[in-house]
PDB file of C-alpha atoms in Angstrom:
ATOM      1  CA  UNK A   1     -48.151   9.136 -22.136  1.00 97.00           C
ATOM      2  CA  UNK A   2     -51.243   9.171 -19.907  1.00 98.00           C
ATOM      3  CA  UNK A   3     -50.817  11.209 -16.428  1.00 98.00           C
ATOM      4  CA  UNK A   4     -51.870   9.514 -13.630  1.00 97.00           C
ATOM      5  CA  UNK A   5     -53.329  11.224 -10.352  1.00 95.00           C
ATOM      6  CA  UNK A   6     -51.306   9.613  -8.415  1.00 96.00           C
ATOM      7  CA  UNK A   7     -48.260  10.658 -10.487  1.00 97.00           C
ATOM      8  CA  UNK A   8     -49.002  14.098 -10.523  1.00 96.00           C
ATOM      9  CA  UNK A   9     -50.210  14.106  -6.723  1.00 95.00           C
ATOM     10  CA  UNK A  10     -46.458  12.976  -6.284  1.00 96.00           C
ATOM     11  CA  UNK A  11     -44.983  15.546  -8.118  1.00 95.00           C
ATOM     12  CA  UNK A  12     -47.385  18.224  -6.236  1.00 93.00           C
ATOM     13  CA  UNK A  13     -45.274  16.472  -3.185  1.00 94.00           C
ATOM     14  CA  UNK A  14     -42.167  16.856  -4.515  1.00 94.00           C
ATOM     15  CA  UNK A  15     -40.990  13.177  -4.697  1.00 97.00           C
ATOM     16  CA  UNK A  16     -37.485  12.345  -5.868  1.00 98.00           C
ATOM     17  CA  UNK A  17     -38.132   9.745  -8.495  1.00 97.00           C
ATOM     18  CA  UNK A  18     -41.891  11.512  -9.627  1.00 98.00           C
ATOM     19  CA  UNK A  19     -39.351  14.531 -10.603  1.00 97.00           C
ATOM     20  CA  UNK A  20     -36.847  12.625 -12.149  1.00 98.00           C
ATOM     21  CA  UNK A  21     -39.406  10.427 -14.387  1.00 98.00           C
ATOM     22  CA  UNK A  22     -41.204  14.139 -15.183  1.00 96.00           C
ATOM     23  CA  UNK A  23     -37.632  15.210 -16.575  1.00 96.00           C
ATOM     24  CA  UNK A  24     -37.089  12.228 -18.670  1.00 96.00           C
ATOM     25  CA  UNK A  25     -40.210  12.569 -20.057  1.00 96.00           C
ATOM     26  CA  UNK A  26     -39.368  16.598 -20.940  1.00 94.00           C
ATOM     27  CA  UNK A  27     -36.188  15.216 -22.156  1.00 96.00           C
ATOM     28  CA  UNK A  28     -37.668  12.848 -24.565  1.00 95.00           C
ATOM     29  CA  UNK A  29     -40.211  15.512 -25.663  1.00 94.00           C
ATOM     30  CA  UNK A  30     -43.105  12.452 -25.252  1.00 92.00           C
ATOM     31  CA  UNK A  31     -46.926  13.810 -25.401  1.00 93.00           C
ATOM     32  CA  UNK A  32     -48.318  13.946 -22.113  1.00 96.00           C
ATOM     33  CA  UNK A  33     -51.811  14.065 -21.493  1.00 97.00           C
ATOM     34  CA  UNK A  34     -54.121  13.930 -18.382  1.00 98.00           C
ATOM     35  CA  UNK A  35     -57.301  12.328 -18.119  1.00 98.00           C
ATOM     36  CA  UNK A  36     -60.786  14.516 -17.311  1.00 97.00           C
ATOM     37  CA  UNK A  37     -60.593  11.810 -14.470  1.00 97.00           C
ATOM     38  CA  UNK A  38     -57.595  12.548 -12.950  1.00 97.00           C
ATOM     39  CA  UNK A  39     -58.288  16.515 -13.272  1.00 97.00           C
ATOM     40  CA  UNK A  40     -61.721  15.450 -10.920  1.00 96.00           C
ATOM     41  CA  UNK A  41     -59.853  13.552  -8.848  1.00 95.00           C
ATOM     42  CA  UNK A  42     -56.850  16.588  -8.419  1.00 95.00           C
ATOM     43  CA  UNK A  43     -59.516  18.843  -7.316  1.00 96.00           C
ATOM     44  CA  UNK A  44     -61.490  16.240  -5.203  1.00 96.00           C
ATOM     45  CA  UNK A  45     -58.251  16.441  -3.073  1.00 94.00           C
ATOM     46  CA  UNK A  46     -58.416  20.170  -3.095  1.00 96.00           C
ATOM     47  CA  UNK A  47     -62.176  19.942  -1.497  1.00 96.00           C
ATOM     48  CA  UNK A  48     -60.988  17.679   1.062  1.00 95.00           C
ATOM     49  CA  UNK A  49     -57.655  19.580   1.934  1.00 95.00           C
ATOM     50  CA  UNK A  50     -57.832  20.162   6.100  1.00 93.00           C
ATOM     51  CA  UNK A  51     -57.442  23.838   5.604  1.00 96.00           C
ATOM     52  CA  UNK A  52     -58.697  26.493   2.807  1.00 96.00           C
ATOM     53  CA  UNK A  53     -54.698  27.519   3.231  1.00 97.00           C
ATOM     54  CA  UNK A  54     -53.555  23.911   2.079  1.00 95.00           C
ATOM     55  CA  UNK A  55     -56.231  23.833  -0.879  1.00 96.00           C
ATOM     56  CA  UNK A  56     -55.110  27.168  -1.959  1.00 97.00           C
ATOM     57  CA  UNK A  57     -51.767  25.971  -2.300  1.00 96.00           C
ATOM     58  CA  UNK A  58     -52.751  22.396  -3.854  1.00 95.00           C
ATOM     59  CA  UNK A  59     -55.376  24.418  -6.005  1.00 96.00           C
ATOM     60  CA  UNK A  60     -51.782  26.508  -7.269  1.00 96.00           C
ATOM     61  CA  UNK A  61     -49.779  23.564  -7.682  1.00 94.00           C
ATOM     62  CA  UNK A  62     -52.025  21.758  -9.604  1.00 95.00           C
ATOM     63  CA  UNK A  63     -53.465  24.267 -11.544  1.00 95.00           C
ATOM     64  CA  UNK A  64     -49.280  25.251 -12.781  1.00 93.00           C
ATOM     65  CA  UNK A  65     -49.057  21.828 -13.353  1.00 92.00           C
ATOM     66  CA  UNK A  66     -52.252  20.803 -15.701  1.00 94.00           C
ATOM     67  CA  UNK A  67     -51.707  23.962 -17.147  1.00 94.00           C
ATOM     68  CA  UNK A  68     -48.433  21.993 -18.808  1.00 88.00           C
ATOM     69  CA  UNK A  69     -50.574  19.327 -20.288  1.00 93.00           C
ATOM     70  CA  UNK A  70     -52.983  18.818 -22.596  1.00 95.00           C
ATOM     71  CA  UNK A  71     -56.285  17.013 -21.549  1.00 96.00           C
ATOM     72  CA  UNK A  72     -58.403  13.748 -23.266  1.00 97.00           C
ATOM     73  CA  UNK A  73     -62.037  13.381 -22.369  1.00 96.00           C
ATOM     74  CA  UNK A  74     -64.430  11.278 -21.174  1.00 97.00           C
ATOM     75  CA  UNK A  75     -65.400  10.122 -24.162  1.00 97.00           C
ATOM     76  CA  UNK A  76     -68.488   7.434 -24.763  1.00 98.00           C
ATOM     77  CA  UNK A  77     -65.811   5.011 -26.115  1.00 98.00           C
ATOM     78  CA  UNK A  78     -63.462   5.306 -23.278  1.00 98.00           C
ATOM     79  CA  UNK A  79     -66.601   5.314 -20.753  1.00 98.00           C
ATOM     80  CA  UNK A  80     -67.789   1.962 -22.765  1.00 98.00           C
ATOM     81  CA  UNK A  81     -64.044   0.455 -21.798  1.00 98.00           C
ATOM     82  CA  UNK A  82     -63.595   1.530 -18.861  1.00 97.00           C
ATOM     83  CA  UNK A  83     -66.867   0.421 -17.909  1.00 97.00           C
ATOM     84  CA  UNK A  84     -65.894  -3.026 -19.106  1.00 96.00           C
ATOM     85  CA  UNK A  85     -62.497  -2.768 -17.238  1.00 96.00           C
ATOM     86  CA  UNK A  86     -64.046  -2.162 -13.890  1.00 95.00           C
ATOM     87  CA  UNK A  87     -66.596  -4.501 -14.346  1.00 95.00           C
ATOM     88  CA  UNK A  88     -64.141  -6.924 -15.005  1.00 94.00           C
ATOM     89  CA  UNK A  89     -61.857  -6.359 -12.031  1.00 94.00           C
ATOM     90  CA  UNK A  90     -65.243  -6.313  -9.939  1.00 93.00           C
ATOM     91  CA  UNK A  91     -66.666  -9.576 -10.894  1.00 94.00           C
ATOM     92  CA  UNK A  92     -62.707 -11.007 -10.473  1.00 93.00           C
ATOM     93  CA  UNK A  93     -61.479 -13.223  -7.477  1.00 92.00           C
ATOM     94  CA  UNK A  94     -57.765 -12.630  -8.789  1.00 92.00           C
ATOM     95  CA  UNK A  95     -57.346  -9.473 -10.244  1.00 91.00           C
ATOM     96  CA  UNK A  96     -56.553  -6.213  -8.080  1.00 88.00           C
ATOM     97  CA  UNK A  97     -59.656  -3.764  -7.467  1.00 85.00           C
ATOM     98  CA  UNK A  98     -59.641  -0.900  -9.694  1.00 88.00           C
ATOM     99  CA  UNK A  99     -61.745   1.631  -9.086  1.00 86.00           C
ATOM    100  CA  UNK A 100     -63.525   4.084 -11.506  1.00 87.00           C
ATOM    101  CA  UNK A 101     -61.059   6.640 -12.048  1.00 94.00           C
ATOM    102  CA  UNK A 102     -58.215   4.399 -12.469  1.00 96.00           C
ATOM    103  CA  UNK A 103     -60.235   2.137 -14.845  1.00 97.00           C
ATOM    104  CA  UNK A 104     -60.666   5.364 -16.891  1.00 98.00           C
ATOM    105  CA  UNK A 105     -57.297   6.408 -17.232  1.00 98.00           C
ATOM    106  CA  UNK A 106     -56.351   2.674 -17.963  1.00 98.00           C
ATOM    107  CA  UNK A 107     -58.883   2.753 -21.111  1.00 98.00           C
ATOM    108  CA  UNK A 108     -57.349   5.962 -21.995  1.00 98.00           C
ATOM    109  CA  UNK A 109     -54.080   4.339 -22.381  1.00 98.00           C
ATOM    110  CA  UNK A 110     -55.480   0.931 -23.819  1.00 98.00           C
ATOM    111  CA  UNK A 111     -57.750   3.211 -26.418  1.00 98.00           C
ATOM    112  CA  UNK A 112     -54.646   5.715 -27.358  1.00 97.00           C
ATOM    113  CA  UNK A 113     -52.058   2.818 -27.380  1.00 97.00           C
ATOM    114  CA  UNK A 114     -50.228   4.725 -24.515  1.00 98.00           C
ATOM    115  CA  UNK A 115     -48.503   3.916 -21.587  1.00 98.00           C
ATOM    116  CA  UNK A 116     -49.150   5.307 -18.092  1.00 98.00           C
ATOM    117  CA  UNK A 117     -47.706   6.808 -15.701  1.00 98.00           C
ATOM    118  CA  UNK A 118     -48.126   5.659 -12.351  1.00 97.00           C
ATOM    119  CA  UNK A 119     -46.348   3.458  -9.303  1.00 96.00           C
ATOM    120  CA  UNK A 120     -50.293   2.761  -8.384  1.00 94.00           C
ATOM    121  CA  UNK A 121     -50.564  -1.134  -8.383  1.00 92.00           C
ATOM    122  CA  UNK A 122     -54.148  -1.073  -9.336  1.00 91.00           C
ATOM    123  CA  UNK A 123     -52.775  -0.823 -13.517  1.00 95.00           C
ATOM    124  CA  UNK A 124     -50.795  -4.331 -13.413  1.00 89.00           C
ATOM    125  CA  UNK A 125     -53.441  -6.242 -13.763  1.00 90.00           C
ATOM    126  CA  UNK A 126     -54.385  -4.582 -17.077  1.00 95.00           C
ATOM    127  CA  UNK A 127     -53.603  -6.903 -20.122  1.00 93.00           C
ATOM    128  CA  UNK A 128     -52.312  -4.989 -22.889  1.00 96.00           C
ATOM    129  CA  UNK A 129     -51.691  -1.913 -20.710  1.00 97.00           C
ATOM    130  CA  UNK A 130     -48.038  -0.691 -20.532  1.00 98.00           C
ATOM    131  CA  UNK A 131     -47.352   1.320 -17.323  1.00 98.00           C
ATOM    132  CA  UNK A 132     -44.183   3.546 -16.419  1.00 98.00           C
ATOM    133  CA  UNK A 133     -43.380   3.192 -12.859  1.00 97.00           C
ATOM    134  CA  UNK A 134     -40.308   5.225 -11.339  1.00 95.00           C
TER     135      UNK A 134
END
């Protein structure tokens, strides 16, 4: 299963139903991997925390938890569809903006044939993509 960033940012805030999907996913011993993409986007937050006492403790949190996973890469093929992806959704009058990180992650999961994990809208659009809400 891909990670999303806004899946993990909810686990770093200790929602409910982010823990409870994070257990099932333990439970059922599924791969989990997290994007390059969403690791940038973590620590983006971490720059832009309003004190260097919140970013410490984000920088903790998220470091604990991407220490759990294992990462995929920004690879020329999954630059090459994700490119396509957001160029898509860009040039689209119907389909819901996606912007570069999340059409990353989405051509991680299309390219791996795995589903992500996210309640972030943006994914539904995505034909052949299979996305985990909870």
């Amino acid at each position: 299963m891909i990670l999303d960033t806004q899946f993990l940012g909810a686990l770093v805030d200790g929602s409910d139903g982010a823990r409870a999907k994070a257990a099932e996913i333990d439970d059922r011993r599924v791969p989990t991997r997290v994007p390059t993409a969403v690791v940038w986007e973590a620590y983006t937050g971490i720059g832009n925390a309003a004190s260097a006492e919140t970013a410490r403790q984000l920088r903790g949190l998220y470091e604990r938890l991407l220490a759990n996973h294992s990462t995929v890469a920004l690879t020329p093929d999954v630059s090459q569809r994700a490119g396509e992806l957001n160029g898509t959704h860009l040039k689209s009058d119907t389909l819901t903006d996606l912007d570069g990180a999340d059409s990353i992650v989405a051509a991680h999961g299309l390219l791996l044939d795995e589903p992500v994990v996210s309640n972030d809208g943006d994914f539904q659009d995505i034909d052949g993509l299979e996305v985990v809400t909870y």
